[in-house]
Coordinates of C-alpha atoms and ligand atoms in Angstrom, one line a residue:
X1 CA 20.5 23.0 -1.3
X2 CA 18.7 26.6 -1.2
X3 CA 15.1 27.3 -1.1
X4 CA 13.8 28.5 -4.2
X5 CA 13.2 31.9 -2.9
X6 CA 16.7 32.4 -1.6
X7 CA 17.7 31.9 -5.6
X8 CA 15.4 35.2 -6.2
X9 CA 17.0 38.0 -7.6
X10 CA 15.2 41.2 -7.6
X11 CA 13.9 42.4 -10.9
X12 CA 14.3 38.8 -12.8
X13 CA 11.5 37.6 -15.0
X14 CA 10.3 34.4 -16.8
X15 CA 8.1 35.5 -19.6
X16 CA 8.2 39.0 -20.2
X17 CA 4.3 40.3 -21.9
X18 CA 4.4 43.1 -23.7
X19 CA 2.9 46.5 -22.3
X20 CA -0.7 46.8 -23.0
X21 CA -1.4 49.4 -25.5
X22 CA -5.0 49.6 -24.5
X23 CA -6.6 51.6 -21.3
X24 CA -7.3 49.5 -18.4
X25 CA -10.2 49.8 -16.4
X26 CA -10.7 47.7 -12.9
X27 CA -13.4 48.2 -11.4
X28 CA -12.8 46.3 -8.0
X29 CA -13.0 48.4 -5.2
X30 CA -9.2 49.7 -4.4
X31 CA -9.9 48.6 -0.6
X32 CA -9.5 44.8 -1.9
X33 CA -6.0 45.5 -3.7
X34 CA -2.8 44.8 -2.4
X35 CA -0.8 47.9 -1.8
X36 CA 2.4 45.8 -2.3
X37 CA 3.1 42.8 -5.0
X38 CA 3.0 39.7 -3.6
X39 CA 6.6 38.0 -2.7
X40 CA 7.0 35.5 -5.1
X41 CA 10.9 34.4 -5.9
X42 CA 12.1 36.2 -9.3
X43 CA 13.4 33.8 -11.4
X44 CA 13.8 32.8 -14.9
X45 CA 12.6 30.2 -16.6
X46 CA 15.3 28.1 -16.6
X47 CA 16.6 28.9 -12.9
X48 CA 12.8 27.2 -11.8
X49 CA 13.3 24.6 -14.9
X50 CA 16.7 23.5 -13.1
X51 CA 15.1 23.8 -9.5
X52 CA 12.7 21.6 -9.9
X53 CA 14.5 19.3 -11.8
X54 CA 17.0 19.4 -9.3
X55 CA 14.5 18.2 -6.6
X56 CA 13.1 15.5 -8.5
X57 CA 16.6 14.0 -8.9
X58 CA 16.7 13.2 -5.2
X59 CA 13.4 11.8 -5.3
X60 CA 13.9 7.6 -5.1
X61 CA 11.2 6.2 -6.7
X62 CA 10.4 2.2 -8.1
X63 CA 11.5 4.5 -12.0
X64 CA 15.0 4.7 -10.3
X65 CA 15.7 1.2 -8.6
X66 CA 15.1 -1.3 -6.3
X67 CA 12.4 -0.7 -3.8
X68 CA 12.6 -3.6 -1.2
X69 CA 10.5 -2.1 1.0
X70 CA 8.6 -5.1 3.1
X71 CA 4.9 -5.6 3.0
X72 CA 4.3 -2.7 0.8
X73 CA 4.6 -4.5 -2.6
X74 CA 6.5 -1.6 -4.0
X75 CA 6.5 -3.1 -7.9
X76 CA 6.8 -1.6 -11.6
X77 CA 4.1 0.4 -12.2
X78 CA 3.4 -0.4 -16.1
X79 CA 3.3 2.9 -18.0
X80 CA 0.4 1.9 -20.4
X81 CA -1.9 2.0 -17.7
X82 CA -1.3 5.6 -17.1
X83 CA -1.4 6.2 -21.2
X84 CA -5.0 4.6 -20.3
X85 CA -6.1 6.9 -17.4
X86 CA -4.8 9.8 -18.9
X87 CA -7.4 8.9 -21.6
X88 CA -9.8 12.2 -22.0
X89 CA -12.9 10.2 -21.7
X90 CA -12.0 8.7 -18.4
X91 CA -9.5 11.8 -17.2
X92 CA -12.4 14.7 -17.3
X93 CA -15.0 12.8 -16.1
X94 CA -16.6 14.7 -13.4
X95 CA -18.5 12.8 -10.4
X96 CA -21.5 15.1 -10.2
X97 CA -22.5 14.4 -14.3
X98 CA -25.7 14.5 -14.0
X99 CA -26.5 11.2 -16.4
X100 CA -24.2 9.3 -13.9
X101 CA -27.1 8.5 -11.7
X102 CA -29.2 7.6 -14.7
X103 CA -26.8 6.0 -16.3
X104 CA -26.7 8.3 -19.4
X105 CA -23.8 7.5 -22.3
X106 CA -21.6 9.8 -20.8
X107 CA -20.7 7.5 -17.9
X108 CA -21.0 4.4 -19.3
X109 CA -17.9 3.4 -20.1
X110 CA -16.1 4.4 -16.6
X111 CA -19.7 2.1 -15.0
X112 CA -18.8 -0.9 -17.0
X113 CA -14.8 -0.5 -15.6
X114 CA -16.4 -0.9 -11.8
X115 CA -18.6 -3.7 -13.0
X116 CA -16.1 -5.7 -15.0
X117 CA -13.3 -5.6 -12.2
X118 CA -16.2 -6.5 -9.7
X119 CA -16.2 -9.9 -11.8
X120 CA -12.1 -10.2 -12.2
X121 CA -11.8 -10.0 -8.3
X122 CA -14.4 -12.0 -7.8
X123 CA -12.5 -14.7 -10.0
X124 CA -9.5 -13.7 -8.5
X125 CA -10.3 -14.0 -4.8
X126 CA -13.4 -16.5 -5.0
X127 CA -15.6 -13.9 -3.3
X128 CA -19.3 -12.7 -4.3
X129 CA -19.1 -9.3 -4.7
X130 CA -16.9 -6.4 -4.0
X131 CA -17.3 -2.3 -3.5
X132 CA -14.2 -0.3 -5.0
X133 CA -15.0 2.6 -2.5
X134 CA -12.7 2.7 -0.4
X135 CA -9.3 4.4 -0.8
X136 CA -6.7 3.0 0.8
X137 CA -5.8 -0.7 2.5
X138 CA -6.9 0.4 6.2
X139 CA -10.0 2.1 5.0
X140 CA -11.0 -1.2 3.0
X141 CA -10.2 -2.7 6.7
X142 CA -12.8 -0.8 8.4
X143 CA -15.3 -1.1 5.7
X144 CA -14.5 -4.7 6.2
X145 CA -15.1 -4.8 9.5
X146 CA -18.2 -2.1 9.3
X147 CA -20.0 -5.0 7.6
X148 CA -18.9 -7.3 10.0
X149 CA -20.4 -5.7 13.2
X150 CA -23.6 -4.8 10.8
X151 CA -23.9 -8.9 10.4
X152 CA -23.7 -9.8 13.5
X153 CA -26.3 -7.0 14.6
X154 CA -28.4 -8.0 12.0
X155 CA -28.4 -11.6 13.3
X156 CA -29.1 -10.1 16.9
X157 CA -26.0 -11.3 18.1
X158 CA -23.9 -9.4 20.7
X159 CA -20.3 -9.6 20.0
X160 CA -17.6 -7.6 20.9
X161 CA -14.4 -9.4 20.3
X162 CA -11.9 -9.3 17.7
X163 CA -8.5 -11.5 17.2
X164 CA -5.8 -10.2 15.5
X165 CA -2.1 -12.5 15.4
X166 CA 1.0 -10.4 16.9
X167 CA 2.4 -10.6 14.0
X168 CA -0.3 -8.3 12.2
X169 CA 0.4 -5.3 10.5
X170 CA -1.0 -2.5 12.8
X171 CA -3.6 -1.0 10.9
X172 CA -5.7 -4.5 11.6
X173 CA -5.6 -3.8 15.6
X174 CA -6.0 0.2 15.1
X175 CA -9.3 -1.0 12.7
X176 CA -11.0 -3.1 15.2
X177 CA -10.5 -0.5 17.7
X178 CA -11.9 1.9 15.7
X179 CA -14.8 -0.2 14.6
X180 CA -15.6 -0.8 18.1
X181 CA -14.4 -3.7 19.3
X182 CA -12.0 -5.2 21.5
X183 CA -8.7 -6.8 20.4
X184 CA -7.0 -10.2 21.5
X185 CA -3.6 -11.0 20.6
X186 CA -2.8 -14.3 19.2
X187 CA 0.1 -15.7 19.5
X188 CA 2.4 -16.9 17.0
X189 CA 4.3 -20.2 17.3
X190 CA 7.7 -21.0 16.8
X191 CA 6.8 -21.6 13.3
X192 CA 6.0 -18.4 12.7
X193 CA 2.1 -19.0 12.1
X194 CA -0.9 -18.5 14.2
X195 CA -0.7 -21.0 17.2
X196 CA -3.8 -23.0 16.5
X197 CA -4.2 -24.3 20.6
X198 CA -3.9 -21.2 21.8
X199 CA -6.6 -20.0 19.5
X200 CA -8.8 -22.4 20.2
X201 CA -8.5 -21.6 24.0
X202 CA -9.8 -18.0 22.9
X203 CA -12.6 -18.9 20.5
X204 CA -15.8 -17.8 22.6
X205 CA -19.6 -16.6 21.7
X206 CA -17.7 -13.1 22.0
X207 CA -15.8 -13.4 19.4
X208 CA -17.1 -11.2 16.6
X209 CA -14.3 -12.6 14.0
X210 CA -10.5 -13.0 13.3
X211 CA -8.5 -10.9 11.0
X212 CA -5.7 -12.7 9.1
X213 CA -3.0 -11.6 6.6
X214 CA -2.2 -14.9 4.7
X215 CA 1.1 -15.2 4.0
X216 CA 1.3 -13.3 6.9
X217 CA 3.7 -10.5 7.7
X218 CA 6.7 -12.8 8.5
X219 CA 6.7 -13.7 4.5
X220 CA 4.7 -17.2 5.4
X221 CA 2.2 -19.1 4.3
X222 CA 0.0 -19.8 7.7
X223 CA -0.7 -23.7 6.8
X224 CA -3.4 -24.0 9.3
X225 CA -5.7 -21.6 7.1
X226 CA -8.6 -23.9 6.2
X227 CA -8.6 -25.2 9.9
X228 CA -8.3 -21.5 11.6
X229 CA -11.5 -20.6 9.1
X230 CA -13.3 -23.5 10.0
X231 CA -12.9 -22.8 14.2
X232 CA -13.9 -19.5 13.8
X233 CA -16.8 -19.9 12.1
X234 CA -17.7 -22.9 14.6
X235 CA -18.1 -20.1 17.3
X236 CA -20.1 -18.1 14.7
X237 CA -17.4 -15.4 14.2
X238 CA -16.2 -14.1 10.6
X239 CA -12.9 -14.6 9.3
X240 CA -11.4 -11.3 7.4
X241 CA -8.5 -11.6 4.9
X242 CA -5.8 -8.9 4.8
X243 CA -4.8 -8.6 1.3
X244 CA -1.9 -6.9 1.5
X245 CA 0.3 -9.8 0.3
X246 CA -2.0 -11.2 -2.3
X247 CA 0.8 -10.9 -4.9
X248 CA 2.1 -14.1 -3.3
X249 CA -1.0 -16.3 -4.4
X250 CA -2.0 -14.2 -7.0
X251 CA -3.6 -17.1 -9.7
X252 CA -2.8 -19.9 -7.4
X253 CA -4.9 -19.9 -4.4
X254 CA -8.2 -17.8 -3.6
X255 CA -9.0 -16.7 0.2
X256 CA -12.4 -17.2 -0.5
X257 CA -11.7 -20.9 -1.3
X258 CA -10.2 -21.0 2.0
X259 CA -13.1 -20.2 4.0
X260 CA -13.1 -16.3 4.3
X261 CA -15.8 -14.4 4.3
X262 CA -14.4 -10.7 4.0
X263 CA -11.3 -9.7 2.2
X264 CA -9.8 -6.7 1.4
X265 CA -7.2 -6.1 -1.8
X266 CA -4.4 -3.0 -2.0
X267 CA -4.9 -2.6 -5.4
X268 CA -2.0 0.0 -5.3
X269 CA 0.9 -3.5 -4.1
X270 CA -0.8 -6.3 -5.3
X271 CA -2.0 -4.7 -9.0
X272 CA 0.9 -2.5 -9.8
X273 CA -1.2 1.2 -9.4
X274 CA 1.6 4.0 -8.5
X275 CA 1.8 4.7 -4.5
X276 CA 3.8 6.1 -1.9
X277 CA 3.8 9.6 -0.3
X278 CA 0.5 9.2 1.3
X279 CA -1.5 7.6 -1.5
X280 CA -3.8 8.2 -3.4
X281 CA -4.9 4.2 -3.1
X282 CA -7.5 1.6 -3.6
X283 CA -9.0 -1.0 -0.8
X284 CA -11.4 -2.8 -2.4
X285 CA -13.5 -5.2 -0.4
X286 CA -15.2 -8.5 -1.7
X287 CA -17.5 -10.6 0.6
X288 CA -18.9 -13.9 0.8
X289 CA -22.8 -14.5 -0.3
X290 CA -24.1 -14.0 3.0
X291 CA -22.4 -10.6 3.3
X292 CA -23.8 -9.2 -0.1
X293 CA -26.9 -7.1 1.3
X294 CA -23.7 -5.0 3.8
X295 CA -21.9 -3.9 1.0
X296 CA -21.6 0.1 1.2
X297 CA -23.8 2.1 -1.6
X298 CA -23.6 2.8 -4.3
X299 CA -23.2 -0.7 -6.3
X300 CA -23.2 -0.6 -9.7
X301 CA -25.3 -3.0 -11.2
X302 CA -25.8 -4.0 -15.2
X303 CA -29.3 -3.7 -16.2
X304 CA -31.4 -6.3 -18.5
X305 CA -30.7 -4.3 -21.5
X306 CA -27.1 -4.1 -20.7
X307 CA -26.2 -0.6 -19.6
X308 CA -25.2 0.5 -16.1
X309 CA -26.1 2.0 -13.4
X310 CA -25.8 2.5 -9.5
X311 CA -27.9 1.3 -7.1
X312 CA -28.9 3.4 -4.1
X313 CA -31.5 1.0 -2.6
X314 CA -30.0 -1.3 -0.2
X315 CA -31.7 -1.1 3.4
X316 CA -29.1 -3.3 4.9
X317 CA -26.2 -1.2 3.5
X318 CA -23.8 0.2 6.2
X319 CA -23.8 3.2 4.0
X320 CA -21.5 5.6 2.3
X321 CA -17.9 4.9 3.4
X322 CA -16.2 7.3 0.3
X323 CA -17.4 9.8 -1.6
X324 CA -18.9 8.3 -5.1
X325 CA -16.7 5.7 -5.9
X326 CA -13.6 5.5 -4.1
X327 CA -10.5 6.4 -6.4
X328 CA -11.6 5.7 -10.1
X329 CA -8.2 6.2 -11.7
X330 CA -6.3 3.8 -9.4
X331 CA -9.7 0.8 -9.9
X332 CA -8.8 1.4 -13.8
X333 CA -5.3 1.0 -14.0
X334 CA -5.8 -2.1 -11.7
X335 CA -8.1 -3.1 -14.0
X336 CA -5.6 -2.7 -17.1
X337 CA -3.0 -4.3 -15.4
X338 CA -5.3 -7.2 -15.0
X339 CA -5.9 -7.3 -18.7
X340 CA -2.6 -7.1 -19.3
X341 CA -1.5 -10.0 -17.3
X342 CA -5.0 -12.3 -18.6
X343 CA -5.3 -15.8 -16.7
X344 CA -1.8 -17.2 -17.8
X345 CA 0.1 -14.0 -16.6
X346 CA -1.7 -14.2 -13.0
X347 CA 0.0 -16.5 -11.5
X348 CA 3.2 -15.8 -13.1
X349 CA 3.1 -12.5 -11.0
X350 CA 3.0 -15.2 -7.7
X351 CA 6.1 -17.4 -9.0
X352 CA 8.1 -14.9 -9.8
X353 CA 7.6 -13.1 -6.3
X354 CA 8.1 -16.2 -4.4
X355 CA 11.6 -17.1 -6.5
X356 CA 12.9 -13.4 -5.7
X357 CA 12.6 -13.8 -2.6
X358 CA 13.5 -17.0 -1.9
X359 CA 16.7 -15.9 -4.3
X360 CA 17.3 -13.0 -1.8
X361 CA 16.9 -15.1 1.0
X362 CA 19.1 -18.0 0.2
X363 CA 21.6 -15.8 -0.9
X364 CA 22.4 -13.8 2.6
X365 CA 21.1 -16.5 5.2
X366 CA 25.0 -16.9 5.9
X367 CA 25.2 -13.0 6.6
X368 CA 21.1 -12.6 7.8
X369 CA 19.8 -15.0 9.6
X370 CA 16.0 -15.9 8.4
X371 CA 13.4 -14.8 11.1
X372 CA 12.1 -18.4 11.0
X373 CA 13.9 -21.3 8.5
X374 CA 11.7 -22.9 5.9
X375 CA 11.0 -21.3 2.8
X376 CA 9.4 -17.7 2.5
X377 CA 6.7 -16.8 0.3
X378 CA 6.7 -13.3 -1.7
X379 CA 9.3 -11.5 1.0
X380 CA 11.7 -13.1 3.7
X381 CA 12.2 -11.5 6.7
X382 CA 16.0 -11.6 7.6
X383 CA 17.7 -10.3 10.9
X384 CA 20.8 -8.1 11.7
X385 CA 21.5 -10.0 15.1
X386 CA 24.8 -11.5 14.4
X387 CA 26.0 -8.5 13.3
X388 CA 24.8 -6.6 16.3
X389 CA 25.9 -9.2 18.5
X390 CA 29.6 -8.9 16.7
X391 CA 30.1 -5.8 15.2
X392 CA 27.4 -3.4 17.0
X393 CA 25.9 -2.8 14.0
X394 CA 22.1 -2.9 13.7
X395 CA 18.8 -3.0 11.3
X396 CA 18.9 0.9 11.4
X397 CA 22.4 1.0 10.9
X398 CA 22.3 -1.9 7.6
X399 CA 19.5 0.6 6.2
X400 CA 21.5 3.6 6.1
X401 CA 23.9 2.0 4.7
X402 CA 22.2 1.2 2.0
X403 CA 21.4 4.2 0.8
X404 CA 24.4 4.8 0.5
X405 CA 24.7 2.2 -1.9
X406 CA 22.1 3.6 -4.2
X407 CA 19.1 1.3 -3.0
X408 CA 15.9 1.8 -1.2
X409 CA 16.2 0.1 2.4
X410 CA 13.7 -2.5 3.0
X411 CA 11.2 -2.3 5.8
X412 CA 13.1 -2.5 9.2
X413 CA 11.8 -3.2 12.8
X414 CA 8.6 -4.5 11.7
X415 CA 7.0 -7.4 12.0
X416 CA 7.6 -6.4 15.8
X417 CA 7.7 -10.1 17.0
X418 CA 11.5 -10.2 15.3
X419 CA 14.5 -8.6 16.6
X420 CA 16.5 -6.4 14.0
X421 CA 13.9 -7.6 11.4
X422 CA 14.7 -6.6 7.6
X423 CA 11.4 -7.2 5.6
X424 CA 13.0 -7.5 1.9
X425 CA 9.8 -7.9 -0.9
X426 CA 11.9 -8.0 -3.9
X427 CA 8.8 -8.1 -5.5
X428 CA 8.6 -10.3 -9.3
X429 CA 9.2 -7.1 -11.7
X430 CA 13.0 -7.2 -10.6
X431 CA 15.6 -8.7 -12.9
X432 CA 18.4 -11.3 -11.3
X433 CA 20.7 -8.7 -12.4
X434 CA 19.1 -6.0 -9.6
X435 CA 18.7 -8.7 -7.0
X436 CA 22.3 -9.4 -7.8
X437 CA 23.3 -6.2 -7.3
X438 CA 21.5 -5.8 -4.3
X439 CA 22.7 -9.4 -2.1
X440 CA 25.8 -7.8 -3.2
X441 CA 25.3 -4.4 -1.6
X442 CA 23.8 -6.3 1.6
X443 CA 27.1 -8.4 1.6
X444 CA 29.4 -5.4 1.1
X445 CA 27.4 -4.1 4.3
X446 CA 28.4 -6.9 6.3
X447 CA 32.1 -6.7 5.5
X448 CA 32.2 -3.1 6.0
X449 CA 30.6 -3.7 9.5
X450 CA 33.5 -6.1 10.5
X451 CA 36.1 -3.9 9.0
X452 CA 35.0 -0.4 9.6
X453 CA 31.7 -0.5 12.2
X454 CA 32.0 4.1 12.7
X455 CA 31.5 4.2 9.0
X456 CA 28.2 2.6 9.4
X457 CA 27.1 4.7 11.9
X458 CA 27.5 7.4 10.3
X459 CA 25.7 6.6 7.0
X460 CA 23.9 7.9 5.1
X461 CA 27.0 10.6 3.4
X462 CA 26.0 10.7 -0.1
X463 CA 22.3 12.2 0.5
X464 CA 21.5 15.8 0.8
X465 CA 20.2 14.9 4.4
X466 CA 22.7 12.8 6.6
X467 CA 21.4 10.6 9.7
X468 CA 19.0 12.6 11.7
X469 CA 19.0 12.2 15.7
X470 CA 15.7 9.8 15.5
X471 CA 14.6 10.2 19.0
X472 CA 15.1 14.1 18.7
X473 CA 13.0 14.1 15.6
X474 CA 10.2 12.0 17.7
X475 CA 10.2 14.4 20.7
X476 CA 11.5 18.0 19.6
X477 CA 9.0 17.3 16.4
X478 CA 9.6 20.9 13.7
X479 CA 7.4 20.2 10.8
X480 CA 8.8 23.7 9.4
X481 CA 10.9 23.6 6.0
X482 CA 14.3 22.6 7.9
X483 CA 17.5 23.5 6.8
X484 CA 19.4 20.9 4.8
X485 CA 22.4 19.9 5.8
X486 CA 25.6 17.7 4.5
X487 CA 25.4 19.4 0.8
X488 CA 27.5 21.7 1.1
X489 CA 25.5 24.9 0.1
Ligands
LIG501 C1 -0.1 -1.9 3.6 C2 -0.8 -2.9 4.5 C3 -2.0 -2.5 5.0 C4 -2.6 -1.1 4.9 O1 -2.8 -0.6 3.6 P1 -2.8 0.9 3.3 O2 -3.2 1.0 1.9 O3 -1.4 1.4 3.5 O4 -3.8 1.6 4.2 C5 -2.6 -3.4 5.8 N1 -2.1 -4.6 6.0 C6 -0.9 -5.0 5.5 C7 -0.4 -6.4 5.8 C8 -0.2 -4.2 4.7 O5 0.9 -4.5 4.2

């Protein structure tokens, strides 16, 4: 694979303009020109046509197939909600219009997209209220947890704990820390869930609040959930709902029905917006009544003779946490999808994500053995041990091999309580046909690693990059364009 520059060739153009026929006259002082052109590649057209081209063929993307990838909800993003943000009257809006603030006509329409989706969450989740500010899952988390400490201040109380489950997804602990606060560990029990007695042993006045991801990161519905609200809230603490894996309850079950008081949604898993490579997102954060008066500013607010318009004045805001109002184009195409799916498609989105996984799951239990055995919610969590015990063969190894085979691994190592964990969200926009092809892929895997165990370590051959020394890469770190290897150019 060579670098678009080493494809230059001296003297090649793309478009060639015809010499001017007038004079020119610059009249920049010659001190500020460049004595030599810049070094640009010289190419033509086509050559940078079939470059990039090229490249975007070895992209893997949810457009090219299956895209397994544990806890991050990597579903079909429908293509009518891009038509829709593409839309001119959405697309060149700019944040700094001046009748934005007064809620002149220009803006209304985008103001009435952040109200109305206010009220679908709301629905969704049972909550009060909810800012669309912030732009990504973790910064939803600390906003979350921002309102949180401002509650307890505001009550006068002193609190400086936080519990998180091992089996959390790291950003929870990383937020807390941030925000301030200590973290706990609980423990999980051999169930899986949150170990209720040894919660209760940690419940103190300390205790500024728990944060939960229900189902939680091993794929499962923690059953104690009313009962965990309830015992937090006993010693006056808040109980915060990681959203990440809302797909899984998605029209069947609300977290603010269950006693939560802060919640925060990906809208870029749970309601289909495009992610990946670093964003751009949407972390949405709904509270409970009490919570209302903490949300950040600005809130948009419908007026008595029904136009819109933001609302600056709220003393006990904890403030700005995003500039304007988070990431617009992802809160609309959340909000189409949302349309799109109505109250009947809703919770169609949960039973389809449940079956596929439970498909996937009960399809390779004799292979993988399930972290924990009773039925998964919207992923399973499945583990290479027998194969490492038998063949030497682990989670890394069952990854790379998958490539390979033209699929996406799923999310390996992680949650961290499991040993050679494989995370598989099939997600419910997959055919049986895909899942079939990929248990089969998984099984093919398994025989390989009994017949042929060096093949699998050395896979991935059919990528442009092969398997890179992982430890090297961690310590002897070169962020500088690397040369590709294993392509044979
Ligand atoms: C993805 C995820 C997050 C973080 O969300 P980002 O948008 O990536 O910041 C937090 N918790 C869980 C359980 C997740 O899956």
């Amino acid at each position: 694979m060579q670098l678009i520059f080493e494809k230059s060739v001296p003297g090649r153009h793309g478009v060639r303009v015809a010499r001017s026929d007038v004079p020119t006259s610059i009249n920049l002082d010659p001190a500020l020109l460049r004595p030599t052109p810049p070094e640009v590649p010289e190419l033509s057209e086509l050559d940078v046509v079939r470059h990039f081209t090229g490249l975007s063929r070895l992209n893997y993307g949810v457009d090219t197939n299956l895209y397994p990838l544990g806890s991050c909800t990597m579903k079909y993003n429908p293509k009518v909600a891009e038509r829709i943000a593409a839309y001119p009257g959405f697309a060149h809006l700019h944040p700094l219009l001046p009748q934005l603030r007064l809620g002149g006509s220009l803006t209304q329409g985008a103001l009435q997209v952040l109200h109305d989706m206010d009220l679908m969450l709301r629905e969704v989740t049972g909550m009060a209220g909810f800012t669309m500010q912030p732009m990504a899952g973790a910064h939803g988390e600390l906003t979350g947890i921002m309102i949180m400490a401002a509650y307890h201040r505001d009550r006068g109380h002193r609190k400086t704990t936080i519990l998180i489950p091992d089996s959390a997804h790291g950003t929870n602990p990383a937020t807390a820390a941030i925000a301030g606060f200590q973290v706990r560990t609980v423990p999980s029990n051999d169930q899986g869930c949150i170990d209720l007695d040894k919660l209760r042993a940690m419940l103190d006045d300390d205790v500024a609040g728990l944060m939960m991801t229900c189902p939680n990161t091993l794929g499962l519905f923690e059953r104690d959930v009313e009962r965990i609200c309830a015992e937090v809230h006993r010693v006056g603490g808040l109980v915060y709902y990681d959203g990440a894996n809302l797909n899984a309850i998605l029209g069947k079950a609300r977290p603010g029905d269950m006693g939560f008081d802060i919640v925060h949604l990906n809208l870029h898993k749970s309601f289909a917006t495009p992610h990946g490579g670093g964003g751009p997102g949407a972390g949405p954060v709904g509270v409970a009544e009490r919570l209302l008066d903490f949300l950040p500013v600005s809130v948009v607010i419908k007026r008595d003779d029904g136009t819109y318009a933001l609302e600056y004045d709220r003393p006990k805001s904890i403030g700005y946490v995003a500039p304007f109002y988070g990431n617009f184009g992802v809160v609309l195409r959340a909000y189409v999808y949302l349309l799109m799916l109505g109250r009947e498609g809703l919770p169609r989105v949960a039973e389809h994500a449940v079956l596929s996984a439970n498909y996937v799951m009960a399809r390779l239990r004799d292979l993988y053995a399930p972290a924990v055995d009773r039925p998964c919610m919207h992923e399973c969590v499945l583990t290479a041990e027998t194969l490492l015990a038998e063949h030497g063969i682990r989670a890394l190894d069952i990854a790379k091999g998958l490539i390979d085979r033209g699929f996406h691994p799923p999310t390996v190592y992680f949650p961290l309580t499991v040993h050679e964990a494989m995370m598989v969200e099939p997600t419910e926009t997959e055919s049986k046909e895909t899942l079939d092809a990929f248990i089969a892929a998984m099984r093919e895997i398994a025989a390989e690693a009994a017949r042929a165990p060096e093949s699998l370590h050395a896979a991935p051959v059919t990528t442009p990059v092969g398997r890179l020394d992982e430890t090297r890469a961690a310590r002897d770190l070169n962020i500088a364009a690397a040369p590709l290897c294993n392509c044979g150019d």
